[in-house]
mmCIF file of C-alpha atoms and ligand atoms in Angstrom:
data_model
loop_
_atom_site.group_PDB
_atom_site.id
_atom_site.type_symbol
_atom_site.label_atom_id
_atom_site.label_comp_id
_atom_site.label_asym_id
_atom_site.label_seq_id
_atom_site.Cartn_x
_atom_site.Cartn_y
_atom_site.Cartn_z
ATOM 1 C CA MET A 1 -29.160 17.186 8.813
ATOM 2 C CA LYS A 2 -29.568 13.980 10.102
ATOM 3 C CA VAL A 3 -27.865 13.161 12.509
ATOM 4 C CA LEU A 4 -26.094 8.932 12.061
ATOM 5 C CA ILE A 5 -23.503 9.111 14.396
ATOM 6 C CA ASP A 6 -23.037 11.075 17.299
ATOM 7 C CA GLN A 7 -20.501 12.507 19.377
ATOM 8 C CA GLU A 8 -20.930 10.420 22.757
ATOM 9 C CA GLN A 9 -20.431 7.357 20.556
ATOM 10 C CA ILE A 10 -17.475 8.987 18.768
ATOM 11 C CA SER A 11 -15.830 9.309 20.847
ATOM 12 C CA SER A 12 -15.093 5.816 22.526
ATOM 13 C CA ARG A 13 -14.742 4.185 19.232
ATOM 14 C CA VAL A 14 -11.818 5.990 18.183
ATOM 15 C CA ILE A 15 -10.748 5.649 22.449
ATOM 16 C CA SER A 16 -10.941 2.043 21.352
ATOM 17 C CA LEU A 17 -9.251 2.034 18.904
ATOM 18 C CA GLY A 18 -6.554 4.142 19.472
ATOM 19 C CA ARG A 19 -5.919 1.245 22.364
ATOM 20 C CA GLU A 20 -5.967 -0.940 19.780
ATOM 21 C CA LEU A 21 -3.645 0.558 17.539
ATOM 22 C CA ALA A 22 -1.724 1.072 20.583
ATOM 23 C CA ASN A 23 -1.950 -3.002 20.615
ATOM 24 C CA GLU A 24 -0.385 -3.680 17.391
ATOM 25 C CA TYR A 25 2.447 -0.987 17.387
ATOM 26 C CA GLN A 26 4.144 -1.628 20.561
ATOM 27 C CA HIS A 27 7.496 -0.940 20.300
ATOM 28 C CA ARG A 28 7.202 -1.098 16.763
ATOM 29 C CA PRO A 29 8.608 3.268 15.220
ATOM 30 C CA LEU A 30 5.050 4.064 14.187
ATOM 31 C CA THR A 31 4.627 7.426 11.796
ATOM 32 C CA ILE A 32 1.333 7.785 11.781
ATOM 33 C CA ILE A 33 -0.062 9.792 8.255
ATOM 34 C CA GLY A 34 -3.267 11.930 8.468
ATOM 35 C CA ILE A 35 -4.823 12.834 4.694
ATOM 36 C CA LEU A 36 -5.139 16.785 4.684
ATOM 37 C CA ALA A 37 -8.572 18.141 5.370
ATOM 38 C CA GLY A 38 -10.599 15.766 5.711
ATOM 39 C CA SER A 39 -8.523 13.736 8.283
ATOM 40 C CA VAL A 40 -7.256 16.090 10.403
ATOM 41 C CA VAL A 41 -10.486 15.360 13.589
ATOM 42 C CA LEU A 42 -10.135 12.214 13.376
ATOM 43 C CA LEU A 43 -6.099 12.895 13.711
ATOM 44 C CA ALA A 44 -5.797 14.764 16.449
ATOM 45 C CA ASP A 45 -8.196 12.433 18.745
ATOM 46 C CA LEU A 46 -6.667 9.022 17.550
ATOM 47 C CA ILE A 47 -3.065 10.364 18.614
ATOM 48 C CA ARG A 48 -4.381 11.692 21.850
ATOM 49 C CA ALA A 49 -5.636 7.685 22.277
ATOM 50 C CA ILE A 50 -2.692 6.310 21.186
ATOM 51 C CA ASP A 51 -1.223 5.837 23.548
ATOM 52 C CA VAL A 52 3.296 4.700 22.840
ATOM 53 C CA PRO A 53 5.106 6.889 21.263
ATOM 54 C CA HIS A 54 3.926 8.390 17.689
ATOM 55 C CA GLN A 55 4.972 10.633 15.318
ATOM 56 C CA VAL A 56 2.648 12.079 13.347
ATOM 57 C CA GLY A 57 2.370 14.064 9.182
ATOM 58 C CA LEU A 58 0.270 14.832 7.289
ATOM 59 C CA ILE A 59 -0.537 14.903 3.367
ATOM 60 C CA GLN A 60 -2.962 16.154 0.728
ATOM 61 C CA ALA A 61 -5.229 14.119 -1.878
ATOM 62 C CA SER A 62 -7.059 16.580 -3.555
ATOM 63 C CA SER A 63 -9.818 14.582 -6.014
ATOM 64 C CA TYR A 64 -11.299 17.664 -8.278
ATOM 65 C CA ARG A 65 -14.843 16.048 -7.051
ATOM 66 C CA GLY A 66 -17.936 17.837 -8.271
ATOM 67 C CA LYS A 67 -20.443 19.112 -5.914
ATOM 68 C CA THR A 68 -21.060 15.668 -3.606
ATOM 69 C CA THR A 69 -20.146 12.611 -5.121
ATOM 70 C CA THR A 70 -18.484 12.553 -8.532
ATOM 71 C CA ALA A 71 -14.563 12.072 -8.625
ATOM 72 C CA GLY A 72 -11.953 13.306 -10.548
ATOM 73 C CA ALA A 73 -8.159 13.440 -11.299
ATOM 74 C CA LEU A 74 -6.858 12.296 -7.780
ATOM 75 C CA HIS A 75 -4.278 14.825 -6.895
ATOM 76 C CA VAL A 76 -1.567 13.426 -4.085
ATOM 77 C CA ASN A 77 0.790 16.132 -2.699
ATOM 78 C CA LEU A 78 3.649 14.443 -0.417
ATOM 79 C CA ASP A 79 5.922 17.628 -0.559
ATOM 80 C CA PHE A 80 4.793 17.626 4.266
ATOM 81 C CA MET A 81 5.448 13.957 3.996
ATOM 82 C CA PRO A 82 8.271 13.009 6.331
ATOM 83 C CA ASP A 83 10.682 10.403 6.219
ATOM 84 C CA ILE A 84 9.333 6.673 6.982
ATOM 85 C CA LYS A 85 12.679 5.337 5.783
ATOM 86 C CA GLY A 86 12.813 2.242 8.645
ATOM 87 C CA ARG A 87 9.387 3.534 9.602
ATOM 88 C CA HIS A 88 5.684 1.521 10.560
ATOM 89 C CA VAL A 89 3.280 3.898 8.471
ATOM 90 C CA LEU A 90 -0.025 3.976 9.328
ATOM 91 C CA LEU A 91 -3.056 6.608 7.087
ATOM 92 C CA VAL A 92 -5.371 7.587 8.317
ATOM 93 C CA ASP A 93 -9.306 9.127 6.693
ATOM 94 C CA ASP A 94 -11.953 10.575 7.669
ATOM 95 C CA ILE A 95 -13.601 7.854 4.697
ATOM 96 C CA PHE A 96 -13.445 5.026 2.611
ATOM 97 C CA ASP A 97 -15.583 5.455 -0.276
ATOM 98 C CA THR A 98 -14.604 3.986 -3.417
ATOM 99 C CA GLY A 99 -11.932 3.616 -1.619
ATOM 100 C CA LYS A 100 -9.758 5.158 -4.766
ATOM 101 C CA THR A 101 -8.303 7.777 -2.470
ATOM 102 C CA MET A 102 -7.282 5.239 -0.126
ATOM 103 C CA GLN A 103 -4.618 2.723 -2.695
ATOM 104 C CA THR A 104 -3.231 6.097 -5.259
ATOM 105 C CA VAL A 105 -2.098 7.185 -0.943
ATOM 106 C CA LEU A 106 -1.203 3.411 -0.265
ATOM 107 C CA ALA A 107 0.571 2.969 -3.419
ATOM 108 C CA GLN A 108 2.859 5.871 -3.392
ATOM 109 C CA ILE A 109 3.820 5.395 0.158
ATOM 110 C CA ARG A 110 4.141 2.113 -0.998
ATOM 111 C CA GLU A 111 7.132 2.883 -2.751
ATOM 112 C CA LEU A 112 8.732 4.588 -0.506
ATOM 113 C CA GLN A 113 8.992 1.400 1.612
ATOM 114 C CA PRO A 114 7.961 1.245 4.846
ATOM 115 C CA LEU A 115 8.883 -0.959 7.441
ATOM 116 C CA SER A 116 4.308 -2.224 6.640
ATOM 117 C CA LEU A 117 2.137 0.333 5.521
ATOM 118 C CA LYS A 118 -1.898 0.316 6.547
ATOM 119 C CA SER A 119 -5.355 2.021 6.824
ATOM 120 C CA ALA A 120 -7.413 3.266 9.330
ATOM 121 C CA VAL A 121 -10.628 5.555 9.008
ATOM 122 C CA LEU A 122 -13.196 6.576 10.399
ATOM 123 C CA LEU A 123 -16.117 5.610 8.294
ATOM 124 C CA TRP A 124 -16.491 3.241 5.614
ATOM 125 C CA LYS A 125 -18.783 3.247 2.803
ATOM 126 C CA GLU A 126 -18.526 -0.615 2.810
ATOM 127 C CA GLU A 127 -20.935 -0.435 -0.542
ATOM 128 C CA ALA A 128 -19.666 2.164 -2.442
ATOM 129 C CA SER A 129 -16.389 0.464 -2.682
ATOM 130 C CA GLU A 130 -14.753 0.756 -6.519
ATOM 131 C CA VAL A 131 -11.301 -1.316 -5.508
ATOM 132 C CA GLU A 132 -10.099 -4.901 -3.832
ATOM 133 C CA LEU A 133 -8.970 -2.710 -0.865
ATOM 134 C CA THR A 134 -10.712 -3.069 2.631
ATOM 135 C CA PRO A 135 -9.465 -0.758 4.722
ATOM 136 C CA ASP A 136 -6.925 -2.037 7.494
ATOM 137 C CA PHE A 137 -8.745 -0.474 10.908
ATOM 138 C CA HIS A 138 -12.398 1.064 10.314
ATOM 139 C CA CYS A 139 -14.166 3.016 13.403
ATOM 140 C CA PHE A 140 -17.964 2.898 11.776
ATOM 141 C CA LYS A 141 -19.370 1.696 8.625
ATOM 142 C CA ILE A 142 -21.702 3.863 7.065
ATOM 143 C CA PRO A 143 -25.441 3.418 3.762
ATOM 144 C CA ASN A 144 -23.976 4.606 0.417
ATOM 145 C CA HIS A 145 -25.644 8.358 1.590
ATOM 146 C CA PHE A 146 -23.461 11.639 1.307
ATOM 147 C CA VAL A 147 -22.238 12.732 5.051
ATOM 148 C CA VAL A 148 -20.562 15.974 7.136
ATOM 149 C CA GLY A 149 -18.711 16.517 10.319
ATOM 150 C CA TYR A 150 -16.041 15.667 12.551
ATOM 151 C CA GLY A 151 -13.922 16.085 9.489
ATOM 152 C CA LEU A 152 -16.040 15.716 6.574
ATOM 153 C CA ASP A 153 -17.518 18.822 4.561
ATOM 154 C CA PHE A 154 -20.253 19.204 2.037
ATOM 155 C CA ASN A 155 -17.660 22.509 -0.357
ATOM 156 C CA ASN A 156 -15.909 22.968 2.715
ATOM 157 C CA GLU A 157 -18.565 23.706 5.391
ATOM 158 C CA TYR A 158 -19.484 21.610 8.274
ATOM 159 C CA ARG A 159 -15.630 20.285 9.115
ATOM 160 C CA HIS A 160 -16.331 21.185 12.337
ATOM 161 C CA LEU A 161 -19.245 19.747 13.723
ATOM 162 C CA PRO A 162 -18.226 17.069 16.840
ATOM 163 C CA PHE A 163 -21.099 14.173 15.226
ATOM 164 C CA ILE A 164 -21.499 12.638 12.296
ATOM 165 C CA ALA A 165 -24.428 13.888 9.803
ATOM 166 C CA SER A 166 -26.298 13.239 6.436
ATOM 167 C CA LEU A 167 -27.723 15.838 4.174
ATOM 168 C CA GLU A 168 -31.156 16.700 2.732
ATOM 169 C CA GLY A 169 -32.336 17.988 0.141
ATOM 170 C CA THR A 170 -32.453 21.510 1.716
ATOM 171 C CA ASP A 171 -28.987 21.734 3.431
ATOM 172 C CA LEU A 172 -27.540 20.862 -0.541
ATOM 173 C CA VAL A 173 -28.102 24.009 -2.090
HETATM 174 P P1 IMP B 1 -12.950 7.629 -2.131
HETATM 175 O O1 IMP B 1 -12.295 7.835 -3.173
HETATM 176 O O2 IMP B 1 -13.293 7.153 -3.017
HETATM 177 O O3 IMP B 1 -12.551 7.206 -1.029
HETATM 178 O O4 IMP B 1 -13.149 9.263 -1.539
HETATM 179 C C1 IMP B 1 -12.983 9.277 -0.178
HETATM 180 C C2 IMP B 1 -13.249 10.541 0.061
HETATM 181 O O5 IMP B 1 -13.744 11.815 -0.797
HETATM 182 C C3 IMP B 1 -12.646 11.331 0.986
HETATM 183 O O6 IMP B 1 -11.850 11.389 1.976
HETATM 184 C C4 IMP B 1 -13.751 12.687 1.495
HETATM 185 O O7 IMP B 1 -13.080 13.978 1.783
HETATM 186 C C5 IMP B 1 -15.064 11.968 -0.259
HETATM 187 N N1 IMP B 1 -15.296 11.448 0.281
HETATM 188 C C6 IMP B 1 -16.315 10.679 0.498
HETATM 189 N N2 IMP B 1 -17.800 10.547 0.334
HETATM 190 C C7 IMP B 1 -18.047 11.251 1.741
HETATM 191 C C8 IMP B 1 -19.410 11.954 2.295
HETATM 192 O O8 IMP B 1 -20.519 11.428 2.327
HETATM 193 N N3 IMP B 1 -18.921 12.861 2.834
HETATM 194 C C9 IMP B 1 -17.531 14.483 2.656
HETATM 195 N N4 IMP B 1 -16.574 13.938 2.426
HETATM 196 C C10 IMP B 1 -16.931 11.768 1.482
HETATM 197 MG MG1 MG B 2 -11.026 14.148 2.225
#
């Protein structure tokens, strides 16, 4: 495993994004929605870095993907979606890879007619994008490698690592 982004780099970037978002949403009713399970580490740190009042909610999106890359049909579960009537929504995910998850979830939330809708991700694999859309806010752009840590998993392992690392051959078995 090779560390790409260490704990300190993540922490200072999340704090600066928090400030940016606090400016953006000052005096506007904000709800931050995290996508389970990859966003939970970022969500926990980011909401504490956004020094304006806001509500927090969670939804689930699972893509029944294979071991590392191939994504199947995306299943979005809005059962725990809070009421966003009259509110601005910021959707938070761990990574913008092909962008299909973000695109699908944004479309479903848009139907609920929030006052505005934007997206924020920890990582953006710009070269991997398969959609027109780009994330409104991101912490780091990374090359098209499979990474884990800080919420990101491989077969549900490694989410707890406090840094972002790329997996090497022997980690993938
Ligand atoms: P997308 O729909 O292709 O943008 O994929 C988004 C989802 O795929 C993320 O929420 C992650 O769960 C997963 N994903 C994509 N790339 C990686 C990676 O490098 N490591 C771990 N999970 C990834
Ligand atoms: Mg995920």
